[in-house]
Tab-separated table of C-alpha atoms in Angstrom:
chain	number	residue	atom	x	y	z
A	1	MET	CA	-22.121	30.356	-8.881
A	2	ALA	CA	-25.459	28.808	-8.545
A	3	ARG	CA	-26.570	27.791	-4.970
A	4	GLU	CA	-27.015	24.065	-4.656
A	5	ARG	CA	-30.632	22.750	-3.995
A	6	THR	CA	-31.459	21.402	-0.645
A	7	GLY	CA	-31.873	17.959	-2.214
A	8	ASP	CA	-28.250	18.189	-3.146
A	9	LEU	CA	-27.165	17.915	0.669
A	10	LEU	CA	-27.074	14.461	2.336
A	11	THR	CA	-27.661	13.785	5.938
A	12	VAL	CA	-25.169	11.518	7.576
A	13	ARG	CA	-27.672	8.868	7.475
A	14	ASP	CA	-28.061	9.173	3.639
A	15	VAL	CA	-24.308	9.026	3.228
A	16	LEU	CA	-24.230	5.902	5.374
A	17	ALA	CA	-26.706	4.150	3.299
A	18	GLU	CA	-25.095	5.187	-0.111
A	19	LEU	CA	-21.840	3.617	1.283
A	20	GLY	CA	-23.577	0.372	1.716
A	21	GLY	CA	-24.498	0.736	5.200
A	22	ILE	CA	-21.344	1.495	7.058
A	23	SER	CA	-21.687	2.273	10.704
A	24	ARG	CA	-22.161	5.797	11.992
A	25	ARG	CA	-19.085	5.108	14.357
A	26	THR	CA	-17.114	4.223	11.222
A	27	PHE	CA	-18.129	7.254	9.522
A	28	TYR	CA	-17.091	9.518	12.516
A	29	ARG	CA	-14.003	7.640	12.870
A	30	TRP	CA	-13.102	8.576	9.217
A	31	ARG	CA	-13.736	12.273	10.024
A	32	GLU	CA	-11.355	12.099	13.017
A	33	LEU	CA	-8.593	10.761	10.584
A	34	GLY	CA	-9.419	13.278	7.821
A	35	LEU	CA	-10.507	10.510	5.550
A	36	ALA	CA	-14.369	11.159	5.206
A	37	PRO	CA	-15.935	13.388	2.479
A	38	ALA	CA	-16.049	17.195	3.204
A	39	CYS	CA	-19.011	17.980	5.340
A	40	ILE	CA	-20.950	21.126	6.162
A	41	ARG	CA	-21.739	22.008	9.794
A	42	LEU	CA	-25.315	23.466	10.146
A	43	PRO	CA	-25.825	26.085	12.700
A	44	ASN	CA	-27.745	23.506	14.840
A	45	GLY	CA	-24.650	21.283	14.844
A	46	GLU	CA	-25.928	18.698	12.417
A	47	LEU	CA	-23.681	17.575	9.384
A	48	ARG	CA	-24.532	17.546	5.618
A	49	VAL	CA	-22.524	16.282	2.732
A	50	ARG	CA	-22.971	17.782	-0.631
A	51	ARG	CA	-23.839	15.145	-3.233
A	52	SER	CA	-21.086	16.401	-5.382
A	53	ALA	CA	-18.357	16.021	-2.705
A	54	LEU	CA	-19.594	12.497	-1.849
A	55	SER	CA	-19.287	11.579	-5.675
A	56	GLU	CA	-15.863	13.277	-5.982
A	57	TRP	CA	-14.651	11.486	-2.753
A	58	LEU	CA	-15.799	8.029	-4.243
A	59	ASP	CA	-14.200	8.804	-7.466
A	60	GLU	CA	-10.734	9.549	-5.746
A	61	ARG	CA	-10.952	5.956	-4.136
A	62	ALA	CA	-11.709	4.269	-7.345
A	63	GLU	CA	-9.111	1.410	-7.970
A	64	GLY	CA	-7.737	0.515	-11.385
A	65	THR	CA	-8.806	3.860	-13.235
A	66	ALA	CA	-6.212	5.823	-15.130
């Protein structure tokens, strides 16, 4: 399995922007509730989200798809 490029990892700020500018507080609340996309915690404590994980997460929430 090929490693993902660094560009495929999004910062929390990137994710917030892609989700239409939701607040950081909302994102972390979703994490507490287990509703946020899967995250990777780096050794320095920062979070990253794989672009593919965000896309899958959004697809799972699409309405009206069969």
